[in-house]
Coordinates of C-alpha atoms and ligand atoms in Angstrom, one line a residue:
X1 CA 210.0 245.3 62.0
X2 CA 213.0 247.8 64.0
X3 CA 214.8 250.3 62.9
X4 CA 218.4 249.5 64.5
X5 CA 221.5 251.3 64.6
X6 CA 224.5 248.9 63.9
X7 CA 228.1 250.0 65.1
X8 CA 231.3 248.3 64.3
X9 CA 234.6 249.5 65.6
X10 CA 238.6 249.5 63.9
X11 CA 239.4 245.9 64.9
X12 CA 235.4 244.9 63.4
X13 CA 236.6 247.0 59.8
X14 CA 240.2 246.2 59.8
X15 CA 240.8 244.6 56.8
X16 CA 238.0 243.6 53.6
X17 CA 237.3 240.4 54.7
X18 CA 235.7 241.5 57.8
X19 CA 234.4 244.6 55.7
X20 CA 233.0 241.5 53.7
X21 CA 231.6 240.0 57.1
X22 CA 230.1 243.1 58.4
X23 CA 227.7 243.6 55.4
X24 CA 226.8 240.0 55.6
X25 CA 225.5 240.5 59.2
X26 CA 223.7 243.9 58.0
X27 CA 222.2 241.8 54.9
X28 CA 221.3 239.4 57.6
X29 CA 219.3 242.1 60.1
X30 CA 218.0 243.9 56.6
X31 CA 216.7 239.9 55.9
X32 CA 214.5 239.9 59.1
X33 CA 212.7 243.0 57.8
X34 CA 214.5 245.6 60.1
X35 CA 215.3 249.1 58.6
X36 CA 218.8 249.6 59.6
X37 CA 221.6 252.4 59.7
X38 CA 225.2 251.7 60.1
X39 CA 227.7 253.7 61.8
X40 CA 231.7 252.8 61.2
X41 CA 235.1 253.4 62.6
X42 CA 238.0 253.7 60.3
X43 CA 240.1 250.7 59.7
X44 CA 242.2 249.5 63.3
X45 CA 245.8 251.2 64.0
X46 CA 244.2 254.1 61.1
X47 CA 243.7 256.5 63.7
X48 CA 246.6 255.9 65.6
X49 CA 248.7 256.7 62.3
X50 CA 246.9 259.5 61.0
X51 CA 247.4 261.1 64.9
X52 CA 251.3 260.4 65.0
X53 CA 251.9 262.2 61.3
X54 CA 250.0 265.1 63.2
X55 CA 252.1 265.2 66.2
X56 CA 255.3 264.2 64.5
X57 CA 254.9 267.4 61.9
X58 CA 254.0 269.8 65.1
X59 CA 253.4 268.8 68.8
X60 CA 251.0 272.2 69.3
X61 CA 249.5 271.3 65.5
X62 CA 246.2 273.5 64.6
X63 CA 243.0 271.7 66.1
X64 CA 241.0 272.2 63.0
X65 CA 243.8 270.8 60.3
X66 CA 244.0 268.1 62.8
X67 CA 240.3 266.9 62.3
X68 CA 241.1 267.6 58.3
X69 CA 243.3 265.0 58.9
X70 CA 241.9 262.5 61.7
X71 CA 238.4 262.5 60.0
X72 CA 239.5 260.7 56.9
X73 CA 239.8 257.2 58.6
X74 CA 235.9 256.8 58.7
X75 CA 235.2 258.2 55.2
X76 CA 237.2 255.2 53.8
X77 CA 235.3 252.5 55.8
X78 CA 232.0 253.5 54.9
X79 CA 232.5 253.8 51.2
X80 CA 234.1 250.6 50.8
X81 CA 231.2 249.3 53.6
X82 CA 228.6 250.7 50.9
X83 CA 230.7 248.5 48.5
X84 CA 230.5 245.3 50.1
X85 CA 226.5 246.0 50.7
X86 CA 226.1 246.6 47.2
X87 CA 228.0 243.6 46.2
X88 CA 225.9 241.1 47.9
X89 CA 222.5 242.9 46.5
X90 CA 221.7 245.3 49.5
X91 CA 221.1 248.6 48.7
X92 CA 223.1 251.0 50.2
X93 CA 224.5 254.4 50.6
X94 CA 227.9 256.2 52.4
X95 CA 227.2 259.3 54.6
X96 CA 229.8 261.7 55.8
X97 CA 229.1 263.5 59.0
X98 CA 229.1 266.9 57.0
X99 CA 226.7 265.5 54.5
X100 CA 223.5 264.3 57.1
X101 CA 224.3 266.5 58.5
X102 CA 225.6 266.0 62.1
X103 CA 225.9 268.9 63.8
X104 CA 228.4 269.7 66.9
X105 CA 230.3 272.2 68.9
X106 CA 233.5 273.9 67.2
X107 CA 235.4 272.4 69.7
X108 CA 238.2 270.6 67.4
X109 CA 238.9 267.5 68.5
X110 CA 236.5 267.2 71.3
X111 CA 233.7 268.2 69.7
X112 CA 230.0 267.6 70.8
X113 CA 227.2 266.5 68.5
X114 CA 224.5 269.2 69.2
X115 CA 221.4 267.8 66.4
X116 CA 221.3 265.4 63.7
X117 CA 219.3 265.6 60.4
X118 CA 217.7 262.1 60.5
X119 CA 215.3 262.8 58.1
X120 CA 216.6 261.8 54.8
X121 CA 217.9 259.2 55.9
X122 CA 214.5 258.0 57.7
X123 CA 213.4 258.5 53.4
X124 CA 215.7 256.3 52.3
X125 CA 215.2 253.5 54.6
X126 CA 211.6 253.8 54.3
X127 CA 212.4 252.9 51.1
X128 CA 214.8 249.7 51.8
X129 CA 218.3 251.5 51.5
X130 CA 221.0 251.1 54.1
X131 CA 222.4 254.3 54.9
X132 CA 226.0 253.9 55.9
X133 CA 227.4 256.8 58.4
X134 CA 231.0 257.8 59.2
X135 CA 231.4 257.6 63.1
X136 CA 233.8 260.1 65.0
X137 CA 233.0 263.1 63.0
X138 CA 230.7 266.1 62.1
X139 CA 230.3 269.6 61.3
X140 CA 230.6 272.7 63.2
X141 CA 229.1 276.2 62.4
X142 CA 232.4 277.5 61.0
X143 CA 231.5 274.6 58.1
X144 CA 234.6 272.8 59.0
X145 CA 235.3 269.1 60.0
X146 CA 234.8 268.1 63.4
X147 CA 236.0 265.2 65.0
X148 CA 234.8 263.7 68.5
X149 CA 237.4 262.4 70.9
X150 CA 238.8 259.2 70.4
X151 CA 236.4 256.4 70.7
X152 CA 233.8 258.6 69.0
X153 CA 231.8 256.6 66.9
X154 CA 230.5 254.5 69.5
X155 CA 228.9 258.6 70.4
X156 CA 227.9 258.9 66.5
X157 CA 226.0 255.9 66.7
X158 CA 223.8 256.2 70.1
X159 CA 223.2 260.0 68.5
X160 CA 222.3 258.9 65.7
X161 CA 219.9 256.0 67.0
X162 CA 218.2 258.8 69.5
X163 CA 217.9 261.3 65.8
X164 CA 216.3 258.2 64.1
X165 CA 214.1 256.7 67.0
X166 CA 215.7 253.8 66.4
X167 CA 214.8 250.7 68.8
X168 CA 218.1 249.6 69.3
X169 CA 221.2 250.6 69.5
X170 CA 223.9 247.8 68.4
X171 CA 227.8 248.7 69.5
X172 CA 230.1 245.5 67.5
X173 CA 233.1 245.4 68.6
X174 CA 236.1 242.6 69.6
X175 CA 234.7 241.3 72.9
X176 CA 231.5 239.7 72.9
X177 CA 229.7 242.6 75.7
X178 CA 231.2 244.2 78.7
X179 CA 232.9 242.7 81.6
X180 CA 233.8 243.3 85.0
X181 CA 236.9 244.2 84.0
X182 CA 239.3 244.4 80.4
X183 CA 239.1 241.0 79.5
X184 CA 242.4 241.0 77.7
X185 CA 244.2 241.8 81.1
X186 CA 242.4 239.7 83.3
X187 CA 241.1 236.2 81.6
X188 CA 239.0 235.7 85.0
X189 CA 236.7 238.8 83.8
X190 CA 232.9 237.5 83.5
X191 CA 230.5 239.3 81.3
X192 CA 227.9 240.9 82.6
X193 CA 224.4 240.6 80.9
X194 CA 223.4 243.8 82.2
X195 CA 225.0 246.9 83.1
X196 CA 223.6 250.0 84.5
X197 CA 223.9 253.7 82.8
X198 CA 225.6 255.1 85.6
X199 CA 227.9 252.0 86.2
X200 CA 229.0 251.8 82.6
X201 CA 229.0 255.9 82.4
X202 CA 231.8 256.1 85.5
X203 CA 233.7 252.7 84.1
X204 CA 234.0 254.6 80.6
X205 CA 235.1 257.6 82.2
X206 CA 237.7 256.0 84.1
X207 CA 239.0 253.9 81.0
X208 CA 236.7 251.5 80.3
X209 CA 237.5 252.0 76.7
X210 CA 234.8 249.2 75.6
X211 CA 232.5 252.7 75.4
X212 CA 232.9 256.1 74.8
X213 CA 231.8 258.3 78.2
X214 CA 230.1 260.6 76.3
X215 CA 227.7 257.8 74.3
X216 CA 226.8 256.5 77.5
X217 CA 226.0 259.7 78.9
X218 CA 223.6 260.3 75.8
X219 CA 222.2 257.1 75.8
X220 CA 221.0 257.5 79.2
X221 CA 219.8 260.8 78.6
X222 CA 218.2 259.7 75.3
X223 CA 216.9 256.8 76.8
X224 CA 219.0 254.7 73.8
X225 CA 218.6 250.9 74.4
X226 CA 222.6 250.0 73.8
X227 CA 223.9 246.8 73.6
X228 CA 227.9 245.7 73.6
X229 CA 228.3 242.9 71.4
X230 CA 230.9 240.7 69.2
X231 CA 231.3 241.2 65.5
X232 CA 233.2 237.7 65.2
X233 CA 231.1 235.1 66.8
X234 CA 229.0 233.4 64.3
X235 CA 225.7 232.4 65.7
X236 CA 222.6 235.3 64.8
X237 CA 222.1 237.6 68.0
X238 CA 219.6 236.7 70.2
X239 CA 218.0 238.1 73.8
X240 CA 221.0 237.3 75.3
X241 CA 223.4 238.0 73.2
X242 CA 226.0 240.3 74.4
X243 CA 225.7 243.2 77.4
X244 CA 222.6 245.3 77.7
X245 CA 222.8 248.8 79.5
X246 CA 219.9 249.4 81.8
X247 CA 218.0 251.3 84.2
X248 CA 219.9 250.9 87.8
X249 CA 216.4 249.0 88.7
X250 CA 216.5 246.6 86.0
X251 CA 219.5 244.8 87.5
X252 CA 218.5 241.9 90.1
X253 CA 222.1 240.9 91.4
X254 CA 223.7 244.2 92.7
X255 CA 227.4 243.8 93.9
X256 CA 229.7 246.7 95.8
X257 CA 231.7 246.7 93.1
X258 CA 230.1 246.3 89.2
X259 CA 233.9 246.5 87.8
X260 CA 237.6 247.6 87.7
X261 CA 238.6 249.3 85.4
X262 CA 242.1 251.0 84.9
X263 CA 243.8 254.0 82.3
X264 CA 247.6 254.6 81.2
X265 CA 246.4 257.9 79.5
X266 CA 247.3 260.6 82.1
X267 CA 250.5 261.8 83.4
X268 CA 251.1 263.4 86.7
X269 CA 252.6 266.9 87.3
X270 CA 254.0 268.3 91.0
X271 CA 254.0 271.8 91.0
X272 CA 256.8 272.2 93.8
X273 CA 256.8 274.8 96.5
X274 CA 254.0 277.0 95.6
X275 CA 253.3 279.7 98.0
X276 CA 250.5 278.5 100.5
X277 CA 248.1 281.8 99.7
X278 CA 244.5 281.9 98.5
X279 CA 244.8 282.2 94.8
X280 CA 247.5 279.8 93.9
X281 CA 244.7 277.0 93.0
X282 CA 242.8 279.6 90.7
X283 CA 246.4 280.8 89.0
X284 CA 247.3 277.3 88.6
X285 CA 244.5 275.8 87.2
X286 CA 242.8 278.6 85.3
X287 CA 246.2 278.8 83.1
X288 CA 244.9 275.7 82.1
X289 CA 241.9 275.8 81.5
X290 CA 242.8 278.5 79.5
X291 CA 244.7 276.2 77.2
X292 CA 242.1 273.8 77.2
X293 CA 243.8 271.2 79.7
X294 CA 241.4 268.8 81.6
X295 CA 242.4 268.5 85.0
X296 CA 241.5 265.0 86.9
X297 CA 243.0 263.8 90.0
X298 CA 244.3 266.7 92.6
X299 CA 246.3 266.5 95.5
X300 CA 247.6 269.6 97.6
X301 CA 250.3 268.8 100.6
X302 CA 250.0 270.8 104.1
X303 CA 252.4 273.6 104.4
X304 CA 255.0 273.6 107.2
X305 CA 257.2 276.6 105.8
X306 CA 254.2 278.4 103.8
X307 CA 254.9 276.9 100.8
X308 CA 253.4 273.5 99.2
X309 CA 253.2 270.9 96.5
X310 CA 250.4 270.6 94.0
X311 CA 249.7 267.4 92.3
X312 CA 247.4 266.6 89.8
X313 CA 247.3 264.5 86.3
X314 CA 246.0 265.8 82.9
X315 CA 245.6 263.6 79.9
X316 CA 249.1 262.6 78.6
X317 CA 248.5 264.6 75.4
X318 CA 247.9 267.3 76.9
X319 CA 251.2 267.7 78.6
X320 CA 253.0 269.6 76.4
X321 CA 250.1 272.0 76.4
X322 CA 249.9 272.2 80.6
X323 CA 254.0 272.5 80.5
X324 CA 253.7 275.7 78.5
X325 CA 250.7 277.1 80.5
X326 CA 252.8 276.2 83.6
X327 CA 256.5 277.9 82.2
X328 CA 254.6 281.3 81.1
X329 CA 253.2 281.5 85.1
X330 CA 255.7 280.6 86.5
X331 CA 256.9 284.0 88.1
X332 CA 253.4 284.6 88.6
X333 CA 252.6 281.7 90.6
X334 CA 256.2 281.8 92.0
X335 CA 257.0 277.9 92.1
X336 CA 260.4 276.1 92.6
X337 CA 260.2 273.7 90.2
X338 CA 257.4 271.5 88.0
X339 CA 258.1 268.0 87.9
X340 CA 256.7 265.4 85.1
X341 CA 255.5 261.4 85.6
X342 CA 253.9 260.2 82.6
X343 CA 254.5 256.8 84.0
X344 CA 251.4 256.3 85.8
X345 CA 248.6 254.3 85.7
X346 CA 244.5 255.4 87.7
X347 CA 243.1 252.0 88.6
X348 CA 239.1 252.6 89.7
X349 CA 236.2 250.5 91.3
X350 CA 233.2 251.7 90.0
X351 CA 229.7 250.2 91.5
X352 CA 226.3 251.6 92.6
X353 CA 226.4 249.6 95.5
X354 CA 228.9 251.9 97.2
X355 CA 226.5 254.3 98.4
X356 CA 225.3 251.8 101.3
X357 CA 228.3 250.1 101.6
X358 CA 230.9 251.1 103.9
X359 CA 234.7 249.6 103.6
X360 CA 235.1 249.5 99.5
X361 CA 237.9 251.9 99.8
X362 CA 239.9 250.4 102.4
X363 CA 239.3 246.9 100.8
X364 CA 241.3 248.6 97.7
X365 CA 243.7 249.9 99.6
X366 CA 244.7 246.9 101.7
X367 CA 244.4 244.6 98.4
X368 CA 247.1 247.4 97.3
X369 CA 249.1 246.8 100.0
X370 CA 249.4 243.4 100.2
X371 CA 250.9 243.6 96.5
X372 CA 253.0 246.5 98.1
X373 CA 252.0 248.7 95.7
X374 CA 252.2 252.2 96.6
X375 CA 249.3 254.7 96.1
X376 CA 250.3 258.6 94.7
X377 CA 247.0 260.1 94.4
X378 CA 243.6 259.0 95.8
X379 CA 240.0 260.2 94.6
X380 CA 236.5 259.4 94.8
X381 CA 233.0 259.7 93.7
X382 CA 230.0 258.7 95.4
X383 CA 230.1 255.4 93.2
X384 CA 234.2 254.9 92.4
X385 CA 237.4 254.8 94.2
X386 CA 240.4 256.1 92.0
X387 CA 244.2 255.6 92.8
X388 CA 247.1 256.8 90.9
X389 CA 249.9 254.2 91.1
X390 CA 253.1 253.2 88.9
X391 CA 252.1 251.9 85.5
X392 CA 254.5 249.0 85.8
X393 CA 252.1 247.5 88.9
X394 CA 248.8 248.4 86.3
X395 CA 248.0 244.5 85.5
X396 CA 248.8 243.3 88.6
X397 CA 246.6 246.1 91.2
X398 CA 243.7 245.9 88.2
X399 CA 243.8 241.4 89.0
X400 CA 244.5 242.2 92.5
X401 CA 241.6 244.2 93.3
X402 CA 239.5 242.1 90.8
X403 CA 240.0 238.8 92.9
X404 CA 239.5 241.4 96.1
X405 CA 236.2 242.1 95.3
X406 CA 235.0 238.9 94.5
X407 CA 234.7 239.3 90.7
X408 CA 236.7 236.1 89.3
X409 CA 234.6 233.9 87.4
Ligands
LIG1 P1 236.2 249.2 68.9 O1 237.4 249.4 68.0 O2 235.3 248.1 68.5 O3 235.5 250.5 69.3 P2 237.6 249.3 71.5 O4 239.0 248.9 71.4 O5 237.4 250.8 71.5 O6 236.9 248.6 70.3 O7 236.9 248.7 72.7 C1 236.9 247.3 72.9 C2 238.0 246.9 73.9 O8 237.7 247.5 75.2 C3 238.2 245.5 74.2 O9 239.0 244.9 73.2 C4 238.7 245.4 75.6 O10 240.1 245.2 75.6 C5 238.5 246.8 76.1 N1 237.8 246.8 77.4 C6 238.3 247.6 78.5 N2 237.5 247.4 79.6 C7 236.5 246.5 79.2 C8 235.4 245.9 79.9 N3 235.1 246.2 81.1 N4 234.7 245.0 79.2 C9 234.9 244.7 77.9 N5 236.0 245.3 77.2 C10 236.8 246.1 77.8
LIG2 N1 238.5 255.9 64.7 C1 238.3 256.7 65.9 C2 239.3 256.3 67.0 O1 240.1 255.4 66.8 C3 236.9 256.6 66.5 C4 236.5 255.3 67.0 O2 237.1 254.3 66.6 O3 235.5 255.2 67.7 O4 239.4 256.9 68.0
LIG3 MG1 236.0 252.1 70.6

């Protein structure tokens, strides 16, 4: 017998027939004797709307009514999830984050889970129920709803696996494991069997959207056995089933490059004609930290006339955040002019093989240019090379560099 934590994502919940077909595959797991817990998404697109009536009513909207809001996608799915259990004669009960509970941080939004209450839970399935848990969300100290960053319940569920020991930690979703690169964008993507914690940990954080950063980062931490699998093919999961993610060590075949991975979700700003003093960076980038603005990629010109430019991308929701910071310093910090591109696109290599290997980045950037695609912003990591190009060239640079690298199937 295993105790197993099962996730399915929006597209896995979207509608009750696959409702229907995920409690069939937890009936079938509860079948082998395995104690299991499930973790759910909300329905697919539910997010997205519940997000949009946010923003539409007030771009700067109150974090906390915001995860009041957001939250409620997940408490749907897991009652009706409890339903559809019950129906076909597994016992089964719905969880909301505030009611186990999970614990995080009070930052709204973005929170992080700080402890899980596993044991009643580890009660009930001790004594055969199925505990159903809503992903994305908890409780902070103030007693109020938290919510975790979208893509959050893949986070809820390796948390939760670590709270309840669990053996395994199952991640459902559309694709059937993780590839070398978004299948959907490049059909010559192979799956990988294996993946290792730090390669999948940079890939998410660079838009790998197939897992959350932050459950990858617990997972290894946690030392969580994850596995990426599909919730639509029909044959029982076996050994090799899907994409396990690993210790660097377990994986036999290394290449330079694991994957590609690429994200539209930033926008680049140019802060033009800053004075060239020590200071400017701090001014400029404490205002946004003050108002909660993750900074990624940066770029600062040499000056010729004492001033320069200073370019950098922030998460595309956060721009009208950054443009306020930016208009109340702007006498302070004494610019010319800020100047907005939210159509960009970071395309990343990510690969543990890097760190021995000279010549990855100037295999990107040639690949690049023979598509005469024009770089904006470069940065790197020890194991990733990031660019910051159009997004119209996103597709094509993301195939280009995936063929460059040797990664077609
Ligand atoms: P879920 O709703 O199940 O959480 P997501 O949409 O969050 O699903 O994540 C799955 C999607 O991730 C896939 O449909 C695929 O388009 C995308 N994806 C991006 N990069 C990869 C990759 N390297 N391997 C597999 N899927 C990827
Ligand atoms: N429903 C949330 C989202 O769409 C959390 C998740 O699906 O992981 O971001
Ligand atoms: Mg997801």
């Amino acid at each position: 017998m295993a105790r197993i934590v099962m996730k399915f994502g929006g597209t896995s919940v979207a509608d009750l027939d696959r409702i229907r077909n995920v409690a069939a595959r937890v009936k079938r797991e509860v079948a082998f004797g395995n104690q299991v817990a499930v973790v759910v998404s909300a329905m697919s697109g539910v997010t997205n709307q519940l997000v949009k009536y946010c923003t539409d009513l007030s771009p700067l909207h109150d974090a906390r009514e915001y995860d009041a809001v957001v939250a409620t996608g997940e408490q749907v799915t897991a009652g009706l999830t409890a339903i559809a259990l019950q129906d076909i004669g597994v016992d089964a009960r719905s969880w909301q984050g505030w009611q186990l509970p999970v614990r995080t941080d009070t930052a709204h939004g973005k929170a992080r889970i700080q402890a899980i209450e596993g044991g009643e839970l580890i009660r009930r399935m001790d004594a055969g129920q199925v505990a159903v848990v809503t992903g994305f969300q908890g409780v902070a100290d103030d007693n109020r709803v938290t919510t975790l960053g979208r893509g959050g319940s893949d986070t809820s569920a390796v948390a939760l696996a670590a709270a309840l020991k669990a053996d395994r930690c199952d991640i459902y979703t559309d694709v059937d494991g993780v590839y070398t690169t978004d299948p959907r964008i490049v059909p010559r993507a192979r799956k990988l069997a294996k993946i290792a914690y730090e390669e999948m940990l940079e890939l998410a954080s660079v838009g790998a959207k197939v897992l959350q950063t932050r459950s990858v980062e617990l997972a290894m931490n946690e030392r969580v056995r994850v596995r990426v699998l599909s919730s639509f093919t029909e044959a029982a999961p076996d050994e090799e089933t899907g994409t396990l993610v690993v210790d660097e060590d377990e994986i036999v075949e290394k290449q330079n490059v694991a994957g590609v991975a690429y994200s539209r979700d930033e926008a680049k700003i140019t802060v033009r004609r800053v004075p060239d003093r020590p200071g400017i960076a701090a001014t400029i980038f404490g205002g946004l930290a003050t108002q909660n603005v993750n900074v990624d990629m940066i770029v600062q010109n040499i000056s010729a006339d004492g001033t320069t430019d200073m370019t950098f991308t922030v998460g595309k929701a956060d721009l009208p955040r950054a443009r306020t910071a930016l208009g109340e310093l702007k006498s302070q910090i004494g610019y010319a002019e800020l100047l907005e591109d939210p159509d960009v696109a970071k395309i990343s290599v990510v690969g543990t093989g890097m760190r021995s290997h000279a010549g990855v980045a100037s295999t990107m950037f040639q690949a690049l240019a023979d598509k005469a695609i024009n770089i904006q912003v470069i940065s790197t990591s020890e194991i990733k090379v990031s660019v910051l190009i159009a997004a119209e060239y996103t597709e094509l640079a993301v195939r280009a560099l995936h063929t460059a690298y040797g990664l077609d199937a």
